[in-house]
């Protein structure tokens, strides 16, 4: 499949020089579940943050994608609560990004997981 081929040929899957940081952040921002799953299978780091957009969780929360939020939390570093509350991006926290855009379900999921 093309996604696996592109990932295999990428020199640095965690390169954060893209418009929203890493490829994982881009996939989460646009709600691309298949690409997000493929990047996570390839061990993309969930906690790399770009200055303006934060990490992948911030990007998923900004667009209210609860499925991606759950997927990212399942791949969170050793302390999921710390990951949820990692500062970064223009909204500082993933919960704030979800709330600002009126994504009640996403805010509820984040709150129930420790935000």
PDB file of C-alpha atoms in Angstrom:
ATOM      1  CA  UNK A   1       0.000   0.000   0.000  1.00  0.00           C
ATOM      2  CA  UNK A   2       1.159   3.510  -0.802  1.00  0.00           C
ATOM      3  CA  UNK A   3       1.156   4.755   2.794  1.00  0.00           C
ATOM      4  CA  UNK A   4       3.472   1.957   3.923  1.00  0.00           C
ATOM      5  CA  UNK A   5       5.755   2.590   0.948  1.00  0.00           C
ATOM      6  CA  UNK A   6       6.010   6.307   1.719  1.00  0.00           C
ATOM      7  CA  UNK A   7       6.681   5.645   5.400  1.00  0.00           C
ATOM      8  CA  UNK A   8       9.353   3.083   4.542  1.00  0.00           C
ATOM      9  CA  UNK A   9      11.111   5.599   2.278  1.00  0.00           C
ATOM     10  CA  UNK A  10      10.931   8.520   4.689  1.00  0.00           C
ATOM     11  CA  UNK A  11      14.292   9.335   6.235  1.00  0.00           C
ATOM     12  CA  UNK A  12      12.795  10.706   9.445  1.00  0.00           C
ATOM     13  CA  UNK A  13       9.187   9.887  10.223  1.00  0.00           C
ATOM     14  CA  UNK A  14       9.270  12.396  13.105  1.00  0.00           C
ATOM     15  CA  UNK A  15      10.590  15.349  11.127  1.00  0.00           C
ATOM     16  CA  UNK A  16       8.718  18.379  12.493  1.00  0.00           C
ATOM     17  CA  UNK A  17       9.355  20.826   9.666  1.00  0.00           C
ATOM     18  CA  UNK A  18       5.928  20.469   8.031  1.00  0.00           C
ATOM     19  CA  UNK A  19       3.204  23.104   8.189  1.00  0.00           C
ATOM     20  CA  UNK A  20       1.777  21.577  11.381  1.00  0.00           C
ATOM     21  CA  UNK A  21       4.917  19.805  12.512  1.00  0.00           C
ATOM     22  CA  UNK A  22       5.162  16.072  11.991  1.00  0.00           C
ATOM     23  CA  UNK A  23       3.328  13.870   9.514  1.00  0.00           C
ATOM     24  CA  UNK A  24       1.365  12.503  12.487  1.00  0.00           C
ATOM     25  CA  UNK A  25       0.211  16.014  13.393  1.00  0.00           C
ATOM     26  CA  UNK A  26      -0.872  16.598   9.801  1.00  0.00           C
ATOM     27  CA  UNK A  27      -2.771  13.311   9.680  1.00  0.00           C
ATOM     28  CA  UNK A  28      -4.537  14.093  12.952  1.00  0.00           C
ATOM     29  CA  UNK A  29      -5.348  17.652  11.961  1.00  0.00           C
ATOM     30  CA  UNK A  30      -7.044  16.453   8.783  1.00  0.00           C
ATOM     31  CA  UNK A  31      -8.708  13.474  10.477  1.00  0.00           C
ATOM     32  CA  UNK A  32      -6.945  10.888   8.346  1.00  0.00           C
ATOM     33  CA  UNK A  33      -7.444   7.732  10.404  1.00  0.00           C
ATOM     34  CA  UNK A  34      -5.716   5.251   8.027  1.00  0.00           C
ATOM     35  CA  UNK A  35      -2.611   7.433   7.799  1.00  0.00           C
ATOM     36  CA  UNK A  36      -2.588   8.006  11.566  1.00  0.00           C
ATOM     37  CA  UNK A  37      -2.781   4.247  12.181  1.00  0.00           C
ATOM     38  CA  UNK A  38       0.029   3.597   9.689  1.00  0.00           C
ATOM     39  CA  UNK A  39       2.256   6.244  11.273  1.00  0.00           C
ATOM     40  CA  UNK A  40       1.617   4.849  14.757  1.00  0.00           C
ATOM     41  CA  UNK A  41       2.420   1.323  13.507  1.00  0.00           C
ATOM     42  CA  UNK A  42       5.695   2.774  12.215  1.00  0.00           C
ATOM     43  CA  UNK A  43       6.378   4.137  15.726  1.00  0.00           C
ATOM     44  CA  UNK A  44       5.829   7.813  14.994  1.00  0.00           C
ATOM     45  CA  UNK A  45       6.307   9.821  18.172  1.00  0.00           C
ATOM     46  CA  UNK A  46       3.012  11.169  19.509  1.00  0.00           C
ATOM     47  CA  UNK A  47       4.582  13.803  21.712  1.00  0.00           C
ATOM     48  CA  UNK A  48       6.635  15.898  19.279  1.00  0.00           C
ATOM     49  CA  UNK A  49       5.213  19.400  19.204  1.00  0.00           C
ATOM     50  CA  UNK A  50       5.390  22.131  16.601  1.00  0.00           C
ATOM     51  CA  UNK A  51       5.453  25.698  17.891  1.00  0.00           C
ATOM     52  CA  UNK A  52       2.097  26.851  16.540  1.00  0.00           C
ATOM     53  CA  UNK A  53       0.099  23.619  16.478  1.00  0.00           C
ATOM     54  CA  UNK A  54       1.309  21.594  19.448  1.00  0.00           C
ATOM     55  CA  UNK A  55       1.495  17.820  19.242  1.00  0.00           C
ATOM     56  CA  UNK A  56      -0.730  15.318  17.439  1.00  0.00           C
ATOM     57  CA  UNK A  57      -3.244  15.300  20.301  1.00  0.00           C
ATOM     58  CA  UNK A  58      -3.651  19.077  20.049  1.00  0.00           C
ATOM     59  CA  UNK A  59      -4.291  18.712  16.302  1.00  0.00           C
ATOM     60  CA  UNK A  60      -6.886  15.966  16.772  1.00  0.00           C
ATOM     61  CA  UNK A  61      -8.596  17.919  19.571  1.00  0.00           C
ATOM     62  CA  UNK A  62      -8.730  21.112  17.533  1.00  0.00           C
ATOM     63  CA  UNK A  63     -10.909  19.325  15.004  1.00  0.00           C
ATOM     64  CA  UNK A  64     -12.875  17.330  17.571  1.00  0.00           C
ATOM     65  CA  UNK A  65     -11.869  13.898  16.316  1.00  0.00           C
ATOM     66  CA  UNK A  66     -12.613  11.656  19.302  1.00  0.00           C
ATOM     67  CA  UNK A  67     -11.577   8.506  17.442  1.00  0.00           C
ATOM     68  CA  UNK A  68      -8.094   9.929  16.845  1.00  0.00           C
ATOM     69  CA  UNK A  69      -7.906  11.246  20.415  1.00  0.00           C
ATOM     70  CA  UNK A  70      -8.564   7.720  21.715  1.00  0.00           C
ATOM     71  CA  UNK A  71      -6.074   6.253  19.251  1.00  0.00           C
ATOM     72  CA  UNK A  72      -3.340   8.704  20.296  1.00  0.00           C
ATOM     73  CA  UNK A  73      -3.997   8.144  24.000  1.00  0.00           C
ATOM     74  CA  UNK A  74      -3.623   4.400  23.438  1.00  0.00           C
ATOM     75  CA  UNK A  75      -0.121   5.174  22.105  1.00  0.00           C
ATOM     76  CA  UNK A  76       0.709   7.818  24.683  1.00  0.00           C
ATOM     77  CA  UNK A  77       4.044   7.854  26.458  1.00  0.00           C
ATOM     78  CA  UNK A  78       4.244   6.223  29.885  1.00  0.00           C
ATOM     79  CA  UNK A  79       2.074   8.869  31.590  1.00  0.00           C
ATOM     80  CA  UNK A  80      -1.115   9.504  29.570  1.00  0.00           C
ATOM     81  CA  UNK A  81      -2.360  12.235  31.945  1.00  0.00           C
ATOM     82  CA  UNK A  82       0.863  14.179  31.493  1.00  0.00           C
ATOM     83  CA  UNK A  83       0.546  13.695  27.720  1.00  0.00           C
ATOM     84  CA  UNK A  84      -3.033  15.015  27.738  1.00  0.00           C
ATOM     85  CA  UNK A  85      -1.905  18.084  29.672  1.00  0.00           C
ATOM     86  CA  UNK A  86       1.253  18.783  27.685  1.00  0.00           C
ATOM     87  CA  UNK A  87       1.402  22.484  26.877  1.00  0.00           C
ATOM     88  CA  UNK A  88       1.901  23.484  23.283  1.00  0.00           C
ATOM     89  CA  UNK A  89       0.419  25.153  20.302  1.00  0.00           C
ATOM     90  CA  UNK A  90      -1.780  28.160  20.089  1.00  0.00           C
ATOM     91  CA  UNK A  91      -4.338  26.826  22.586  1.00  0.00           C
ATOM     92  CA  UNK A  92      -1.757  25.603  25.112  1.00  0.00           C
ATOM     93  CA  UNK A  93      -3.667  22.399  25.975  1.00  0.00           C
ATOM     94  CA  UNK A  94      -5.627  19.883  23.891  1.00  0.00           C
ATOM     95  CA  UNK A  95      -8.698  20.460  26.063  1.00  0.00           C
ATOM     96  CA  UNK A  96      -8.615  24.188  25.346  1.00  0.00           C
ATOM     97  CA  UNK A  97      -8.361  23.524  21.601  1.00  0.00           C
ATOM     98  CA  UNK A  98     -11.419  21.276  21.692  1.00  0.00           C
ATOM     99  CA  UNK A  99     -13.388  23.696  23.852  1.00  0.00           C
ATOM    100  CA  UNK A 100     -12.484  26.760  21.789  1.00  0.00           C
ATOM    101  CA  UNK A 101     -13.898  25.131  18.660  1.00  0.00           C
ATOM    102  CA  UNK A 102     -17.015  23.857  20.438  1.00  0.00           C
ATOM    103  CA  UNK A 103     -16.146  20.164  20.221  1.00  0.00           C
ATOM    104  CA  UNK A 104     -18.022  18.989  23.318  1.00  0.00           C
ATOM    105  CA  UNK A 105     -17.466  15.270  22.713  1.00  0.00           C
ATOM    106  CA  UNK A 106     -13.711  15.764  22.338  1.00  0.00           C
ATOM    107  CA  UNK A 107     -13.600  17.947  25.451  1.00  0.00           C
ATOM    108  CA  UNK A 108     -15.578  15.312  27.345  1.00  0.00           C
ATOM    109  CA  UNK A 109     -13.197  12.525  26.270  1.00  0.00           C
ATOM    110  CA  UNK A 110     -10.132  14.572  27.253  1.00  0.00           C
ATOM    111  CA  UNK A 111     -11.678  15.545  30.593  1.00  0.00           C
ATOM    112  CA  UNK A 112     -12.589  11.951  31.400  1.00  0.00           C
ATOM    113  CA  UNK A 113      -8.992  10.906  30.702  1.00  0.00           C
ATOM    114  CA  UNK A 114      -7.404  13.465  33.019  1.00  0.00           C
ATOM    115  CA  UNK A 115      -7.351  16.852  31.293  1.00  0.00           C
TER     116      UNK A 115
END
